[in-house]
Tab-separated table of C-alpha atoms in Angstrom:
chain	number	residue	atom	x	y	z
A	125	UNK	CA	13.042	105.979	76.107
A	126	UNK	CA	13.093	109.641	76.508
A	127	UNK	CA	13.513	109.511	79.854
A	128	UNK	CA	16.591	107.452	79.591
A	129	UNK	CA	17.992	110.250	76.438
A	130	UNK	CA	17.196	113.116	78.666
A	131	UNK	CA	18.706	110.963	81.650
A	132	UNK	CA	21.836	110.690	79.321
A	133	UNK	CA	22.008	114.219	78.439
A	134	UNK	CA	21.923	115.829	81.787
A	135	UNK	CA	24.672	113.140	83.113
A	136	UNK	CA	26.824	114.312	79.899
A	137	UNK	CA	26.494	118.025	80.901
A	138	UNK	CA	27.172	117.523	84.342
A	139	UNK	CA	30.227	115.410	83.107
A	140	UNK	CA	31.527	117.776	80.815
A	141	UNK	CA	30.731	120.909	81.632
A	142	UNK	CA	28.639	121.927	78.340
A	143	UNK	CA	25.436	123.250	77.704
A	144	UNK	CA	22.524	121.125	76.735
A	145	UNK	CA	21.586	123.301	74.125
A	146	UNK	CA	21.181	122.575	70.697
A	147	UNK	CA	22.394	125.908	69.404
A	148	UNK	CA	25.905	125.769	67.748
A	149	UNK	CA	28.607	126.989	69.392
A	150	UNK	CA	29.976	130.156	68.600
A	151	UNK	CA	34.250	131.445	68.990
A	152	UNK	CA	34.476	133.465	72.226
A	153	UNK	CA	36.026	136.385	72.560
A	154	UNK	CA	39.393	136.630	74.560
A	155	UNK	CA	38.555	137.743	77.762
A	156	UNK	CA	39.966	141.328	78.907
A	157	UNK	CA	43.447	141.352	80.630
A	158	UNK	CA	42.943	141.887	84.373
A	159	UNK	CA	43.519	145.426	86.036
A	160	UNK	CA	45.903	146.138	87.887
A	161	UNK	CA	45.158	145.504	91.705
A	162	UNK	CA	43.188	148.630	92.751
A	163	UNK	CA	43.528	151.026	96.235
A	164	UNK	CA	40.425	149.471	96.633
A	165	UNK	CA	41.999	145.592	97.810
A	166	UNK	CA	44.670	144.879	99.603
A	167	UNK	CA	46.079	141.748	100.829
A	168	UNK	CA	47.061	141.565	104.765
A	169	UNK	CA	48.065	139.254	106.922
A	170	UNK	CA	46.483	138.176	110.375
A	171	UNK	CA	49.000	136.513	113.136
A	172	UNK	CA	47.215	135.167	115.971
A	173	UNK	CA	49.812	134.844	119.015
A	174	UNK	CA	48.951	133.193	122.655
A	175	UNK	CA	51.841	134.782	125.073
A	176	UNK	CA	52.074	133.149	128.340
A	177	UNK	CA	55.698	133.279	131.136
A	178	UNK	CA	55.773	129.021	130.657
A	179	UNK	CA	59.631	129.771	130.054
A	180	UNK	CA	59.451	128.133	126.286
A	181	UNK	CA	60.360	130.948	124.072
A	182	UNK	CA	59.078	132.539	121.043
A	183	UNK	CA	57.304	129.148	118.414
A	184	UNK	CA	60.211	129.087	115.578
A	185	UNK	CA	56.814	128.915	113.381
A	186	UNK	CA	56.096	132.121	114.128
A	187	UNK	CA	59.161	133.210	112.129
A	188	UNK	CA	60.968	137.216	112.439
A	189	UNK	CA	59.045	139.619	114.401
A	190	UNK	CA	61.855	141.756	116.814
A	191	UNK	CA	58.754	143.409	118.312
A	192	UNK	CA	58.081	140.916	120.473
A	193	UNK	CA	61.321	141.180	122.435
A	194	UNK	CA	60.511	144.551	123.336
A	195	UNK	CA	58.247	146.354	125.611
A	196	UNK	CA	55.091	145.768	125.870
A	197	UNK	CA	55.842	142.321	124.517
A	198	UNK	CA	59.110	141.556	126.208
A	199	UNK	CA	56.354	141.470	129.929
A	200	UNK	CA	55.782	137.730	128.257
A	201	UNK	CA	59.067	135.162	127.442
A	202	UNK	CA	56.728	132.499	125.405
A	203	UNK	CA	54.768	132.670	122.270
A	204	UNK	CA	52.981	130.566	120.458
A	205	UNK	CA	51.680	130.858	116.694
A	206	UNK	CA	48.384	129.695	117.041
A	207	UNK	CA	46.828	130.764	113.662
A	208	UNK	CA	48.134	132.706	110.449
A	209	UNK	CA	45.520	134.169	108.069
A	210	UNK	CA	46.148	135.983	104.821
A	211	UNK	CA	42.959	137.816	104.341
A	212	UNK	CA	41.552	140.023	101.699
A	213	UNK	CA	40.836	143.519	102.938
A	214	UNK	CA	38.071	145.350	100.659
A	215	UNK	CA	37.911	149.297	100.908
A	216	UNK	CA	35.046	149.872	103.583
A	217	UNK	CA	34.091	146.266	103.593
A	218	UNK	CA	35.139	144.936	107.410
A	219	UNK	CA	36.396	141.086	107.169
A	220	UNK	CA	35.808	139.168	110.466
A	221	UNK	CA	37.897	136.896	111.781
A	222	UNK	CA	37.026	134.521	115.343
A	223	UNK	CA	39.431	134.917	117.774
A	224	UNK	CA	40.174	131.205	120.110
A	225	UNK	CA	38.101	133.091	123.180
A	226	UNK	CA	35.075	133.233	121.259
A	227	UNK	CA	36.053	137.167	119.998
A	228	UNK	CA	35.598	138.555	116.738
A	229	UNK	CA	38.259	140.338	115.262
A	230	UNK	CA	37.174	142.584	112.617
A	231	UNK	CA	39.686	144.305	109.989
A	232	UNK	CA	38.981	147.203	107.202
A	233	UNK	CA	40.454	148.956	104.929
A	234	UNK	CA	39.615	152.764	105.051
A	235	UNK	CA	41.975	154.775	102.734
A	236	UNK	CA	44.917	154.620	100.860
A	237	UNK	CA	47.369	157.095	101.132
A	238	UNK	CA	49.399	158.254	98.506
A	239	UNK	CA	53.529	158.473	99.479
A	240	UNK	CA	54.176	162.522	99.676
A	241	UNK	CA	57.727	162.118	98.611
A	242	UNK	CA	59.427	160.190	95.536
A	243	UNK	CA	61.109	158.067	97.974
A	244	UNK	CA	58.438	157.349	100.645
A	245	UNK	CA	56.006	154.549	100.548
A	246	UNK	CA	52.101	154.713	100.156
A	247	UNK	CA	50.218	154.123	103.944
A	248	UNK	CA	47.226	152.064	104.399
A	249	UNK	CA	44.742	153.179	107.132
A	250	UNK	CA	43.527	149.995	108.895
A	251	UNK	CA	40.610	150.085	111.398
A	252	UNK	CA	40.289	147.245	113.585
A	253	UNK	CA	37.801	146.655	116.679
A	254	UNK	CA	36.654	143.261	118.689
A	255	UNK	CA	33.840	142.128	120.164
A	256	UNK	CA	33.281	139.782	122.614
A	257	UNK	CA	31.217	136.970	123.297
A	258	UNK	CA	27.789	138.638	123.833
A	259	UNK	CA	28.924	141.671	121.991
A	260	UNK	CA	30.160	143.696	124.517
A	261	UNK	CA	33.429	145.462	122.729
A	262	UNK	CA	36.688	144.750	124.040
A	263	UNK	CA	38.334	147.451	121.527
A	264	UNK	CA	35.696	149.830	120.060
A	265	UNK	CA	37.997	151.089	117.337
A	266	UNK	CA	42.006	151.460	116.613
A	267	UNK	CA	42.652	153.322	113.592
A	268	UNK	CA	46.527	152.620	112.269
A	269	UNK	CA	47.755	154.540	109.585
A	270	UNK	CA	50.624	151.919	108.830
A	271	UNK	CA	53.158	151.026	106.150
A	272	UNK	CA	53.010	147.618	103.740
A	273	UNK	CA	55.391	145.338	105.615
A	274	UNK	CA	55.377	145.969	108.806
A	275	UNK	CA	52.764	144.991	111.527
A	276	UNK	CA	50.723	146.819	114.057
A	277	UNK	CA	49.731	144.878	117.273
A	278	UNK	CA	46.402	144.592	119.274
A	279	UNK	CA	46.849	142.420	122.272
A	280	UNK	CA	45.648	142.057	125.943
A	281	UNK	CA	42.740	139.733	125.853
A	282	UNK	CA	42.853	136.956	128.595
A	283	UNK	CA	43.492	133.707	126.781
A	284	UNK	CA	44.350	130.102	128.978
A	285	UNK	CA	46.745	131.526	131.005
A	286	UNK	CA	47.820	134.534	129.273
A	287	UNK	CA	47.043	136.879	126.502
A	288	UNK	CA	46.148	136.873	122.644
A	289	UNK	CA	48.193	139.130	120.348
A	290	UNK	CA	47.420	140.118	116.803
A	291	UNK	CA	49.571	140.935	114.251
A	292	UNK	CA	47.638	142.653	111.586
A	293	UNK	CA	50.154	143.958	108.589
A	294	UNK	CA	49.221	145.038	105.044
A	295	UNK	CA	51.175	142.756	102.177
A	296	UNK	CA	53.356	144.763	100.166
């Protein structure tokens, strides 16, 4: 029978969520407001483009990015949207990412930089490198000191055909 009662009890807590304690339960405090999001954490976003000559165009899913129309980018007349990430970029904390040739993409956030006029806005200094399969680096290290908003590109890995590009940008 006390099997069956402690049976009963441990069902009941994992049903509703409460503590198997006997002790009363006491009026929590409200908890604190959240901060304000720090220069510590940023949010970015990751495009991962496959550009190929097949003659289709750019993916409509891919959505407004003019850059790709021009050179460099404009040496390729399709692209496909193959994968959109919004990751979570920590102050000196790399986030990896796997790439569809096996690569590892791997993003950090190394400073913020305060705007040096009224009008201008703050920069975030992204570092991003990638290893291969093996870990022999494709891109040792590419430093971009770059504006909320607007992406920064890393491309030229062979991919079926034709080459990945990334679109790294930091959310406003």
């Amino acid at each position: 029978m006390r099997f069956l009662a402690s049976a009963i009890t441990a069902t009941m807590v994992l049903a509703l969520g409460v503590s198997p304690s006997p002790a009363v339960a006491q009026e929590q405090a409200p908890a604190p407001p959240q901060a304000a999001p720090s220069d510590a954490e940023v949010t970015s976003e990751i495009v991962i483009l496959h550009a190929t000559n097949d003659g289709k165009g750019i993916d409509p899913k891919i959505g407004k990015m003019p850059e790709l129309g021009k050179p460099p980018f404009s040496a390729y007349n399709s692209y496909k949207l193959l994968e959109r990430l919004k990751v979570s970029l920590q102050k000196g904390k790399p986030t990896t990412t796997k790439l569809p040739n096996g690569s590892v993409l791997m993003v950090s956030l190394k400073d913020v930089v305060a705007a040096k006029k009224k009008d201008e806005p703050r920069r975030f200094v992204v570092s991003a490198s990638i290893q291969k399969p093996g870990g022999t680096t494709f891109l040792p290290l590419l430093e971009v000191n770059a504006k909320a908003g607007e992406n920064f590109f890393v491309a030229g890995q062979q991919h079926m055909g034709g080459v990945l590009v990334l679109g790294i940008k930091v959310a406003p």
